[in-house]
Amino acid sequence: MTTPRVAEVTRNTNETQITVRVNLDGTGVAKLATGIGFFDHMLDQIARHGLIDLDIDAKGDLHIDGHHTVEDVGITLGQAVALAVGDKKGLRRYGHAYVPLDEALSRVVVDFSGRPGLQMHVPFKAGMIGAFDTQLAFEFFQGFVNHAGVTLHIDNLRGENAHHQCETVFKAFARALRAALEIDPRMAGVIPSTKGAL
């Protein structure tokens, strides 16, 4: 790896002010401040298990609810990852992971295809985990795929505890990202597509 795969993106709206910094070749160090404790815990999973250094500072209209903050963090993280990935030469492109946590098991598959698409099937057993509305997991991933330009399939295969369900999803997402973002030495300088572009 000759060029550091790093990026910083700031998004300011009337609802949120967010700055995201990523290093795709990091060690999993995270500095997170979204104002939603459980969401920070999930973002920490992305950093730790994806080996992505992640710095997220988000101020949002939490007096309303967490929707805008969670969605906009997904959007901004997606933009930062897309910027850091660059031209995708040498990228493994695809990644998948199965992650268990006690009774819960989730599978995540990702393709850095350049085509945004999300299929997410997670039958959460509770509506809230702490101050985190479980419906917002979908909004986070939708924002991410739309702006990172990835195809993402998320399936919670088993689970009775919503915390466990959500954590396996985020950990599997991190592991799938880690695999897809690796540089394949056998594909050095080559875009991983028969089209010649992603």
Coordinates of N, CA, C and O in Angstrom, one line a residue:
M1 N 0.8 -1.2 0.0 CA 0.0 0.0 0.0 C 0.9 1.2 0.0 O 1.7 1.4 0.9
T2 N 0.8 2.0 -1.0 CA 1.6 3.2 -1.2 C 0.9 4.5 -0.7 O 1.5 5.4 -0.1
T3 N -0.4 4.6 -1.0 CA -1.2 5.8 -0.7 C -2.1 5.5 0.5 O -2.9 4.5 0.4
P4 N -2.0 6.3 1.5 CA -2.9 6.1 2.7 C -4.4 6.2 2.3 O -4.7 7.2 1.6
R5 N -5.2 5.3 2.7 CA -6.6 5.3 2.3 C -7.3 6.0 3.5 O -7.9 5.4 4.4
V6 N -7.3 7.3 3.5 CA -7.9 8.1 4.5 C -8.8 9.2 3.9 O -8.6 9.5 2.7
A7 N -9.7 9.6 4.7 CA -10.6 10.7 4.2 C -11.3 11.4 5.4 O -11.4 10.8 6.5
E8 N -11.7 12.6 5.1 CA -12.5 13.4 6.1 C -13.6 14.0 5.4 O -13.4 14.7 4.3
V9 N -14.8 13.9 5.9 CA -16.0 14.5 5.3 C -16.8 15.2 6.4 O -17.0 14.6 7.5
T10 N -17.3 16.4 6.1 CA -18.2 17.1 7.0 C -19.5 17.4 6.3 O -19.5 17.7 5.1
R11 N -20.6 17.1 7.1 CA -21.9 17.4 6.6 C -22.7 18.3 7.6 O -22.8 17.9 8.7
N12 N -23.1 19.4 7.1 CA -23.8 20.3 7.9 C -25.2 20.6 7.3 O -25.3 21.0 6.2
T13 N -26.3 20.3 8.1 CA -27.6 20.7 7.7 C -28.3 21.4 8.9 O -27.7 21.6 9.9
N14 N -29.6 21.7 8.7 CA -30.3 22.3 9.8 C -30.6 21.3 10.9 O -31.0 21.7 12.0
E15 N -30.4 20.0 10.6 CA -30.7 19.0 11.6 C -29.5 18.4 12.2 O -29.6 18.0 13.4
T16 N -28.4 18.3 11.5 CA -27.2 17.7 12.1 C -25.9 18.4 11.6 O -25.9 19.0 10.5
Q17 N -24.9 18.3 12.4 CA -23.5 18.8 12.0 C -22.6 17.6 12.4 O -22.4 17.2 13.5
I18 N -22.0 17.0 11.3 CA -21.3 15.8 11.4 C -19.9 15.9 10.7 O -19.9 16.3 9.6
T19 N -18.9 15.4 11.4 CA -17.6 15.2 10.8 C -17.2 13.8 11.0 O -17.2 13.3 12.1
V20 N -16.8 13.1 9.9 CA -16.3 11.7 9.9 C -14.9 11.7 9.3 O -14.6 12.2 8.3
R21 N -14.0 11.0 10.1 CA -12.6 10.8 9.6 C -12.4 9.3 9.6 O -12.7 8.6 10.6
V22 N -11.9 8.7 8.5 CA -11.6 7.3 8.4 C -10.2 7.0 7.9 O -9.7 7.8 7.1
N23 N -9.6 5.9 8.4 CA -8.4 5.4 7.9 C -8.7 3.9 7.7 O -8.9 3.1 8.6
L24 N -8.9 3.5 6.4 CA -9.3 2.1 6.1 C -8.2 1.1 6.4 O -8.5 -0.1 6.4
D25 N -7.0 1.6 6.6 CA -5.9 0.7 6.9 C -5.4 0.9 8.3 O -4.2 0.8 8.6
G26 N -6.3 1.1 9.2 CA -6.0 1.4 10.6 C -5.9 0.2 11.5 O -5.7 -0.9 11.0
T27 N -6.0 0.4 12.8 CA -5.9 -0.7 13.7 C -7.2 -0.8 14.6 O -7.2 -1.6 15.5
G28 N -8.2 -0.1 14.2 CA -9.5 -0.2 14.9 C -9.7 0.8 16.1 O -10.5 0.6 16.9
V29 N -9.0 1.9 16.0 CA -9.1 2.9 17.0 C -10.3 3.8 16.7 O -10.5 4.2 15.6
A30 N -11.1 4.0 17.7 CA -12.4 4.8 17.5 C -12.5 6.0 18.5 O -12.2 5.8 19.7
K31 N -12.9 7.1 18.0 CA -13.3 8.2 18.8 C -14.7 8.6 18.4 O -14.9 9.1 17.2
L32 N -15.7 8.4 19.2 CA -17.1 8.5 18.8 C -17.9 9.4 19.7 O -17.8 9.2 21.0
A33 N -18.7 10.3 19.2 CA -19.6 11.1 20.0 C -20.8 11.5 19.1 O -20.8 12.5 18.4
T34 N -21.8 10.6 19.2 CA -23.1 10.9 18.5 C -24.2 11.4 19.4 O -25.2 11.8 18.9
G35 N -24.0 11.2 20.7 CA -25.1 11.5 21.7 C -26.0 10.4 21.9 O -26.9 10.5 22.7
I36 N -25.8 9.3 21.2 CA -26.6 8.1 21.4 C -25.7 6.9 21.8 O -25.0 6.4 21.0
G37 N -25.7 6.6 23.1 CA -24.7 5.6 23.6 C -24.7 4.3 22.9 O -23.6 3.8 22.6
F38 N -25.8 3.7 22.7 CA -25.8 2.4 22.0 C -25.3 2.5 20.6 O -24.6 1.6 20.1
F39 N -25.6 3.6 19.9 CA -25.1 3.8 18.5 C -23.6 3.9 18.5 O -22.9 3.3 17.7
D40 N -23.1 4.7 19.5 CA -21.6 4.7 19.6 C -21.0 3.3 19.8 O -20.0 3.0 19.2
H41 N -21.7 2.5 20.6 CA -21.2 1.1 20.8 C -21.2 0.3 19.5 O -20.3 -0.4 19.3
M42 N -22.2 0.5 18.7 CA -22.3 -0.2 17.4 C -21.2 0.4 16.4 O -20.5 -0.4 15.7
L43 N -21.0 1.7 16.4 CA -19.9 2.2 15.5 C -18.6 1.7 16.0 O -17.7 1.5 15.1
D44 N -18.4 1.5 17.3 CA -17.1 1.0 17.8 C -16.9 -0.4 17.3 O -15.7 -0.8 17.0
Q45 N -18.0 -1.2 17.1 CA -17.8 -2.5 16.5 C -17.3 -2.4 15.1 O -16.4 -3.2 14.7
I46 N -17.7 -1.4 14.3 CA -17.3 -1.3 12.9 C -15.8 -1.0 12.9 O -15.0 -1.6 12.2
A47 N -15.3 -0.1 13.8 CA -13.9 0.2 13.9 C -13.1 -1.0 14.3 O -12.1 -1.4 13.7
R48 N -13.5 -1.6 15.5 CA -12.7 -2.6 16.1 C -12.6 -3.9 15.2 O -11.5 -4.4 15.0
H49 N -13.7 -4.3 14.7 CA -13.7 -5.6 13.9 C -13.4 -5.3 12.4 O -13.1 -6.3 11.7
G50 N -13.5 -4.1 12.0 CA -13.2 -3.8 10.6 C -11.7 -3.3 10.4 O -11.3 -3.1 9.3
L51 N -11.0 -3.1 11.6 CA -9.7 -2.5 11.6 C -9.7 -1.2 10.8 O -8.8 -0.9 10.0
I52 N -10.7 -0.4 11.1 CA -10.8 0.9 10.5 C -10.7 2.0 11.6 O -11.4 1.9 12.6
D53 N -9.8 2.9 11.5 CA -9.7 4.0 12.5 C -10.9 4.9 12.1 O -11.0 5.3 11.0
L54 N -11.6 5.2 13.2 CA -12.9 6.0 12.9 C -13.1 7.1 14.0 O -13.0 6.8 15.2
D55 N -13.2 8.3 13.5 CA -13.4 9.4 14.3 C -14.7 10.1 13.8 O -14.8 10.6 12.7
I56 N -15.8 10.1 14.7 CA -17.1 10.6 14.3 C -17.5 11.6 15.4 O -17.7 11.2 16.6
D57 N -17.8 12.8 15.0 CA -18.3 13.8 15.9 C -19.6 14.3 15.3 O -19.7 14.8 14.2
A58 N -20.7 14.0 16.0 CA -22.1 14.3 15.5 C -22.9 15.1 16.5 O -23.0 14.6 17.6
K59 N -23.4 16.2 16.0 CA -24.4 16.9 16.9 C -25.7 17.0 16.1 O -25.7 17.5 15.0
G60 N -26.8 16.4 16.7 CA -28.0 16.4 16.0 C -29.2 16.8 16.8 O -29.0 17.1 18.0
D61 N -30.4 16.8 16.2 CA -31.6 17.3 16.9 C -32.2 16.1 17.8 O -33.3 15.7 17.5
L62 N -31.4 15.7 18.8 CA -31.8 14.6 19.6 C -33.0 14.9 20.5 O -33.7 14.0 21.0
H63 N -33.3 16.2 20.6 CA -34.5 16.6 21.4 C -35.8 16.1 20.6 O -36.9 16.0 21.2
I64 N -35.6 15.9 19.3 CA -36.7 15.3 18.5 C -36.7 13.8 18.6 O -37.6 13.2 19.2
D65 N -35.7 13.2 18.0 CA -35.4 11.8 18.2 C -34.0 11.5 17.5 O -33.3 12.5 17.1
G66 N -33.6 10.3 17.4 CA -32.3 10.0 16.9 C -32.3 9.8 15.4 O -31.2 9.5 14.8
H67 N -33.4 9.9 14.7 CA -33.5 9.6 13.3 C -32.5 10.3 12.4 O -31.7 9.7 11.7
H68 N -32.5 11.6 12.5 CA -31.6 12.4 11.6 C -30.2 12.2 11.9 O -29.3 12.1 11.0
T69 N -29.8 12.0 13.2 CA -28.4 11.8 13.6 C -27.9 10.5 13.0 O -26.9 10.4 12.4
V70 N -28.7 9.4 13.2 CA -28.2 8.1 12.8 C -28.2 8.0 11.3 O -27.2 7.5 10.7
E71 N -29.2 8.5 10.6 CA -29.2 8.5 9.1 C -28.0 9.3 8.6 O -27.3 8.8 7.6
D72 N -27.8 10.5 9.1 CA -26.8 11.4 8.6 C -25.4 10.9 8.9 O -24.5 11.1 8.1
V73 N -25.2 10.2 10.0 CA -23.9 9.5 10.2 C -23.7 8.4 9.2 O -22.6 8.3 8.6
G74 N -24.7 7.7 8.8 CA -24.6 6.7 7.8 C -24.2 7.3 6.5 O -23.3 6.8 5.7
I75 N -24.9 8.4 6.1 CA -24.5 9.1 4.9 C -23.1 9.6 4.8 O -22.4 9.4 3.9
T76 N -22.7 10.2 5.9 CA -21.4 10.8 6.0 C -20.3 9.8 6.0 O -19.2 9.9 5.4
L77 N -20.5 8.7 6.8 CA -19.6 7.6 6.8 C -19.4 7.0 5.4 O -18.3 6.6 4.9
G78 N -20.6 6.8 4.7 CA -20.5 6.3 3.3 C -19.7 7.1 2.4 O -18.9 6.7 1.6
Q79 N -19.9 8.5 2.5 CA -19.1 9.4 1.7 C -17.6 9.3 2.0 O -16.8 9.3 1.1
A80 N -17.3 9.2 3.3 CA -15.9 9.1 3.7 C -15.2 7.8 3.2 O -14.1 7.8 2.7
V81 N -16.0 6.7 3.3 CA -15.4 5.4 2.8 C -15.2 5.5 1.3 O -14.2 5.0 0.8
A82 N -16.2 6.0 0.6 CA -16.1 6.1 -0.9 C -14.8 6.9 -1.3 O -14.1 6.5 -2.2
L83 N -14.7 8.0 -0.6 CA -13.5 8.9 -0.9 C -12.2 8.2 -0.6 O -11.2 8.3 -1.3
A84 N -12.1 7.5 0.6 CA -10.9 6.8 1.0 C -10.6 5.6 0.1 O -9.4 5.3 -0.2
V85 N -11.6 4.9 -0.4 CA -11.4 3.8 -1.3 C -10.7 4.2 -2.6 O -9.9 3.5 -3.2
G86 N -11.2 5.3 -3.1 CA -10.6 5.8 -4.4 C -11.0 5.1 -5.6 O -12.2 4.7 -5.7
D87 N -10.0 4.7 -6.5 CA -10.4 4.1 -7.8 C -10.6 2.6 -7.7 O -10.9 2.0 -8.7
K88 N -10.5 2.0 -6.5 CA -10.7 0.6 -6.3 C -9.8 -0.4 -6.9 O -10.0 -1.6 -6.9
K89 N -8.7 0.1 -7.4 CA -7.7 -0.8 -8.0 C -7.1 -1.7 -7.0 O -6.7 -1.3 -5.9
G90 N -7.0 -3.0 -7.3 CA -6.5 -4.0 -6.4 C -7.4 -4.4 -5.3 O -7.1 -5.3 -4.5
L91 N -8.6 -3.8 -5.2 CA -9.5 -4.1 -4.1 C -10.1 -5.5 -4.3 O -10.4 -6.0 -5.4
R92 N -10.2 -6.2 -3.1 CA -10.8 -7.6 -3.2 C -12.3 -7.4 -3.6 O -12.9 -8.3 -4.1
R93 N -12.9 -6.3 -3.3 CA -14.3 -5.9 -3.7 C -15.4 -6.6 -2.9 O -16.3 -5.9 -2.5
Y94 N -15.3 -7.9 -2.8 CA -16.4 -8.6 -2.1 C -16.0 -9.0 -0.7 O -14.8 -9.3 -0.4
G95 N -16.9 -9.0 0.3 CA -16.6 -9.5 1.6 C -17.9 -10.1 2.2 O -19.0 -9.6 1.9
H96 N -17.7 -11.1 3.1 CA -18.9 -11.6 3.8 C -18.4 -12.1 5.1 O -17.2 -12.4 5.4
A97 N -19.4 -12.2 6.1 CA -19.1 -12.6 7.4 C -20.3 -13.2 8.1 O -21.4 -12.6 7.9
Y98 N -20.1 -14.2 8.9 CA -21.1 -14.7 9.8 C -20.6 -14.4 11.2 O -19.4 -14.7 11.5
V99 N -21.4 -13.8 12.0 CA -21.0 -13.5 13.4 C -22.1 -13.9 14.4 O -23.2 -13.5 14.3
P100 N -21.7 -14.7 15.4 CA -22.6 -15.1 16.5 C -22.4 -14.3 17.7 O -21.3 -13.7 17.9
L101 N -23.4 -14.2 18.5 CA -23.3 -13.6 19.9 C -24.4 -14.4 20.7 O -25.6 -14.1 20.5
D102 N -24.0 -15.3 21.5 CA -24.9 -16.1 22.2 C -25.9 -16.8 21.3 O -25.6 -17.5 20.4
E103 N -27.2 -16.5 21.5 CA -28.3 -17.1 20.6 C -28.4 -16.5 19.3 O -29.1 -17.0 18.4
A104 N -27.8 -15.3 19.1 CA -28.0 -14.6 17.8 C -26.9 -14.9 16.8 O -25.8 -15.1 17.1
L105 N -27.3 -14.8 15.5 CA -26.4 -15.1 14.4 C -26.8 -14.2 13.2 O -28.0 -14.2 12.8
S106 N -25.8 -13.5 12.7 CA -26.1 -12.7 11.5 C -25.1 -12.9 10.4 O -23.9 -13.2 10.7
R107 N -25.6 -12.7 9.2 CA -24.7 -12.8 8.0 C -24.8 -11.5 7.2 O -25.9 -10.9 7.0
V108 N -23.6 -11.0 6.8 CA -23.6 -9.7 6.0 C -22.7 -10.0 4.8 O -21.6 -10.6 5.0
V109 N -23.1 -9.6 3.7 CA -22.4 -9.7 2.4 C -22.3 -8.3 1.8 O -23.3 -7.7 1.6
V110 N -21.1 -7.9 1.3 CA -21.0 -6.6 0.7 C -20.2 -6.7 -0.6 O -19.3 -7.5 -0.7
D111 N -20.6 -5.8 -1.5 CA -19.9 -5.7 -2.8 C -19.7 -4.2 -3.1 O -20.6 -3.5 -3.2
F112 N -18.4 -3.9 -3.3 CA -18.1 -2.5 -3.6 C -18.3 -2.3 -5.1 O -17.4 -2.1 -5.9
S113 N -19.5 -2.4 -5.5 CA -19.9 -2.5 -6.9 C -20.1 -1.2 -7.6 O -20.1 -1.1 -8.9
G114 N -20.2 -0.1 -6.8 CA -20.6 1.2 -7.4 C -22.1 1.3 -7.6 O -22.5 2.4 -8.0
R115 N -22.8 0.3 -7.3 CA -24.3 0.3 -7.4 C -24.9 0.2 -6.0 O -24.8 -0.9 -5.4
P116 N -25.5 1.3 -5.5 CA -26.2 1.2 -4.2 C -27.3 0.2 -4.2 O -28.2 0.3 -5.0
G117 N -27.4 -0.6 -3.1 CA -28.5 -1.5 -3.0 C -28.4 -2.1 -1.6 O -27.4 -2.6 -1.1
L118 N -29.6 -2.1 -0.9 CA -29.7 -2.7 0.4 C -30.8 -3.7 0.5 O -31.9 -3.4 0.2
Q119 N -30.5 -4.9 1.0 CA -31.5 -5.9 1.4 C -31.2 -6.2 2.9 O -30.1 -6.7 3.2
M120 N -32.1 -5.8 3.7 CA -31.9 -6.0 5.2 C -33.1 -6.7 5.8 O -34.2 -6.2 5.7
H121 N -32.9 -7.9 6.4 CA -33.9 -8.6 7.0 C -33.5 -8.9 8.5 O -32.8 -9.9 8.7
V122 N -34.0 -8.1 9.4 CA -33.6 -8.2 10.8 C -34.9 -8.1 11.6 O -35.4 -6.9 11.8
P123 N -35.5 -9.2 12.0 CA -36.7 -9.1 12.8 C -36.4 -8.8 14.3 O -36.4 -9.7 15.1
F124 N -36.2 -7.5 14.6 CA -35.8 -7.1 15.9 C -36.9 -7.5 16.9 O -38.1 -7.3 16.7
K125 N -36.4 -8.0 18.1 CA -37.4 -8.5 19.1 C -37.8 -7.3 20.1 O -38.6 -7.6 21.0
A126 N -37.2 -6.2 19.9 CA -37.6 -5.0 20.7 C -37.5 -3.8 19.9 O -36.7 -3.7 18.9
G127 N -38.3 -2.7 20.2 CA -38.3 -1.5 19.4 C -37.1 -0.5 19.8 O -36.7 0.3 19.0
M128 N -36.7 -0.7 21.1 CA -35.6 0.2 21.6 C -34.6 -0.6 22.2 O -34.8 -1.6 22.9
I129 N -33.3 -0.2 22.1 CA -32.2 -0.7 22.8 C -31.5 0.5 23.5 O -30.9 1.4 22.8
G130 N -31.7 0.7 24.7 CA -31.3 2.0 25.4 C -32.1 3.1 24.7 O -33.3 3.1 24.6
A131 N -31.3 4.1 24.2 CA -32.0 5.3 23.5 C -31.9 5.1 22.0 O -32.2 6.1 21.3
F132 N -31.6 3.9 21.6 CA -31.5 3.6 20.1 C -32.8 2.9 19.6 O -33.1 1.8 20.1
D133 N -33.5 3.5 18.7 CA -34.6 3.0 18.0 C -34.2 2.0 17.0 O -33.4 2.3 16.1
T134 N -34.5 0.7 17.1 CA -34.0 -0.4 16.3 C -34.4 -0.1 14.8 O -33.7 -0.6 13.9
Q135 N -35.4 0.6 14.5 CA -35.7 0.9 13.1 C -34.6 1.8 12.4 O -34.5 1.8 11.2
L136 N -33.8 2.4 13.3 CA -32.8 3.3 12.7 C -31.6 2.5 12.2 O -30.8 3.1 11.5
A137 N -31.5 1.3 12.5 CA -30.4 0.5 12.0 C -30.5 0.4 10.4 O -29.5 0.6 9.7
F138 N -31.8 0.3 10.0 CA -32.0 0.3 8.5 C -31.6 1.6 7.9 O -31.0 1.7 6.9
E139 N -32.0 2.7 8.6 CA -31.7 4.0 8.1 C -30.2 4.3 8.0 O -29.7 4.9 7.0
F140 N -29.5 3.8 9.0 CA -28.0 4.0 9.0 C -27.4 3.2 7.8 O -26.7 3.8 7.0
F141 N -27.8 2.0 7.6 CA -27.2 1.2 6.5 C -27.7 1.7 5.1 O -26.9 1.7 4.1
Q142 N -29.0 2.2 5.0 CA -29.4 2.8 3.8 C -28.6 4.0 3.4 O -28.2 4.2 2.2
G143 N -28.4 4.9 4.4 CA -27.6 6.1 4.1 C -26.1 5.7 3.7 O -25.6 6.3 2.8
F144 N -25.6 4.7 4.3 CA -24.2 4.2 4.0 C -24.2 3.7 2.6 O -23.3 4.1 1.8
V145 N -25.1 2.8 2.2 CA -25.0 2.2 0.9 C -25.2 3.2 -0.2 O -24.5 3.1 -1.3
N146 N -26.1 4.1 0.0 CA -26.4 5.1 -1.0 C -25.2 6.0 -1.3 O -25.0 6.5 -2.5
H147 N -24.3 6.2 -0.3 CA -23.2 7.2 -0.5 C -21.9 6.5 -0.6 O -20.9 7.1 -1.1
A148 N -21.8 5.2 -0.2 CA -20.5 4.5 -0.4 C -20.6 3.8 -1.8 O -19.5 3.4 -2.3
G149 N -21.8 3.6 -2.3 CA -21.9 3.0 -3.6 C -21.7 1.5 -3.5 O -20.9 0.9 -4.3
V150 N -22.3 0.8 -2.5 CA -22.1 -0.6 -2.3 C -23.4 -1.3 -2.3 O -24.5 -0.7 -2.1
T151 N -23.3 -2.6 -2.7 CA -24.5 -3.5 -2.5 C -24.3 -4.2 -1.2 O -23.2 -4.8 -0.9
L152 N -25.3 -4.3 -0.4 CA -25.2 -4.8 1.0 C -26.4 -5.7 1.3 O -27.6 -5.2 1.2
H153 N -26.1 -6.9 1.7 CA -27.2 -7.8 2.2 C -26.9 -8.2 3.6 O -25.8 -8.6 4.0
I154 N -28.0 -7.9 4.4 CA -27.9 -8.1 5.9 C -29.0 -9.1 6.3 O -30.2 -8.8 6.0
D155 N -28.7 -10.2 6.9 CA -29.7 -11.1 7.4 C -29.4 -11.5 8.8 O -28.3 -12.1 9.1
N156 N -30.3 -11.3 9.7 CA -30.2 -11.9 11.1 C -30.9 -13.2 11.0 O -32.1 -13.3 10.8
L157 N -30.1 -14.3 11.1 CA -30.6 -15.6 10.9 C -31.3 -16.2 12.2 O -32.2 -17.0 12.1
R158 N -30.8 -15.8 13.3 CA -31.4 -16.2 14.6 C -31.2 -15.1 15.6 O -30.2 -14.3 15.5
G159 N -32.0 -15.0 16.6 CA -31.9 -14.1 17.7 C -33.1 -13.8 18.5 O -34.2 -13.7 17.9
E160 N -33.0 -13.8 19.8 CA -34.1 -13.5 20.7 C -33.9 -12.2 21.5 O -34.9 -11.7 22.0
N161 N -32.7 -11.7 21.5 CA -32.4 -10.5 22.3 C -32.0 -9.4 21.3 O -31.0 -9.6 20.5
A162 N -32.7 -8.3 21.3 CA -32.4 -7.2 20.3 C -31.0 -6.7 20.3 O -30.4 -6.4 19.3
H163 N -30.4 -6.6 21.5 CA -29.1 -6.1 21.6 C -28.1 -7.1 20.9 O -27.3 -6.6 20.1
H164 N -28.3 -8.3 21.1 CA -27.5 -9.4 20.5 C -27.7 -9.3 19.0 O -26.7 -9.4 18.2
Q165 N -29.0 -9.2 18.5 CA -29.2 -9.2 17.1 C -28.5 -8.0 16.5 O -27.8 -8.2 15.4
C166 N -28.6 -6.8 17.0 CA -28.0 -5.6 16.5 C -26.5 -5.7 16.5 O -25.8 -5.4 15.5
E167 N -25.9 -6.2 17.6 CA -24.5 -6.3 17.7 C -23.9 -7.3 16.7 O -22.9 -7.0 16.1
T168 N -24.6 -8.4 16.4 CA -24.1 -9.4 15.4 C -24.1 -8.8 14.0 O -23.2 -9.0 13.2
V169 N -25.2 -7.9 13.8 CA -25.2 -7.3 12.5 C -24.1 -6.3 12.3 O -23.4 -6.4 11.2
F170 N -23.8 -5.5 13.2 CA -22.7 -4.5 13.1 C -21.3 -5.2 13.1 O -20.4 -4.7 12.3
K171 N -21.2 -6.2 13.9 CA -19.9 -6.9 13.8 C -19.7 -7.6 12.5 O -18.6 -7.6 11.9
A172 N -20.7 -8.3 12.0 CA -20.6 -8.9 10.7 C -20.4 -7.9 9.6 O -19.6 -8.2 8.6
F173 N -21.0 -6.8 9.7 CA -20.8 -5.7 8.7 C -19.3 -5.3 8.7 O -18.7 -5.1 7.7
A174 N -18.8 -5.1 9.9 CA -17.4 -4.7 10.0 C -16.4 -5.8 9.4 O -15.5 -5.4 8.7
R175 N -16.7 -7.0 9.7 CA -15.9 -8.1 9.2 C -16.0 -8.2 7.7 O -15.0 -8.5 6.9
A176 N -17.2 -8.0 7.1 CA -17.4 -8.1 5.7 C -16.6 -6.9 5.0 O -16.0 -7.1 4.0
L177 N -16.7 -5.7 5.6 CA -16.0 -4.6 5.1 C -14.5 -4.8 5.1 O -13.8 -4.5 4.1
R178 N -14.0 -5.3 6.2 CA -12.6 -5.6 6.3 C -12.1 -6.5 5.2 O -11.1 -6.3 4.5
A179 N -12.9 -7.6 4.9 CA -12.5 -8.5 3.8 C -12.6 -7.8 2.4 O -11.6 -7.9 1.6
A180 N -13.6 -7.0 2.2 CA -13.8 -6.4 0.9 C -12.8 -5.3 0.6 O -12.4 -5.1 -0.5
L181 N -12.4 -4.6 1.7 CA -11.4 -3.5 1.5 C -10.0 -3.9 1.4 O -9.1 -3.1 1.2
E182 N -9.7 -5.2 1.7 CA -8.3 -5.6 1.6 C -7.8 -5.5 0.1 O -8.5 -5.6 -0.8
I183 N -6.5 -5.2 0.0 CA -5.8 -5.1 -1.3 C -5.3 -6.5 -1.6 O -4.6 -7.1 -0.8
D184 N -5.6 -7.0 -2.8 CA -5.2 -8.3 -3.2 C -3.9 -8.1 -4.0 O -3.9 -7.5 -5.1
P185 N -2.8 -8.6 -3.5 CA -1.5 -8.4 -4.3 C -1.5 -9.0 -5.7 O -0.8 -8.5 -6.5
R186 N -2.3 -10.0 -5.9 CA -2.4 -10.6 -7.3 C -3.2 -9.7 -8.2 O -3.2 -9.9 -9.4
M187 N -3.9 -8.7 -7.7 CA -4.7 -7.8 -8.5 C -4.2 -6.4 -8.5 O -4.9 -5.4 -8.8
A188 N -2.9 -6.2 -8.2 CA -2.3 -4.9 -8.0 C -2.5 -4.0 -9.3 O -2.2 -4.4 -10.4
G189 N -3.1 -2.9 -9.0 CA -3.3 -1.9 -10.1 C -4.4 -2.3 -11.1 O -4.7 -1.6 -12.1
V190 N -5.2 -3.3 -10.7 CA -6.3 -3.7 -11.6 C -7.7 -3.5 -10.9 O -7.8 -3.8 -9.7
I191 N -8.6 -2.9 -11.7 CA -10.0 -2.8 -11.1 C -10.7 -4.1 -11.2 O -10.7 -4.8 -12.3
P192 N -11.2 -4.6 -10.1 CA -11.8 -6.0 -10.0 C -13.2 -6.1 -10.7 O -14.2 -6.3 -10.0
S193 N -13.2 -5.9 -12.0 CA -14.4 -6.0 -12.8 C -14.1 -6.3 -14.2 O -13.1 -5.7 -14.8
T194 N -14.9 -7.1 -14.9 CA -14.6 -7.4 -16.3 C -15.0 -6.1 -17.1 O -14.6 -6.0 -18.3
K195 N -15.8 -5.2 -16.5 CA -16.1 -4.0 -17.2 C -15.0 -3.0 -17.3 O -15.0 -2.1 -18.1
G196 N -14.0 -3.2 -16.3 CA -12.9 -2.3 -16.3 C -13.2 -1.0 -15.5 O -12.4 -0.1 -15.5
A197 N -14.4 -1.0 -14.9 CA -14.8 0.2 -14.0 C -15.8 -0.2 -13.0 O -16.6 -1.2 -13.2
L198 N -15.7 0.4 -11.8 CA -16.7 0.2 -10.8 C -17.2 1.5 -10.3 O -16.4 2.5 -10.1

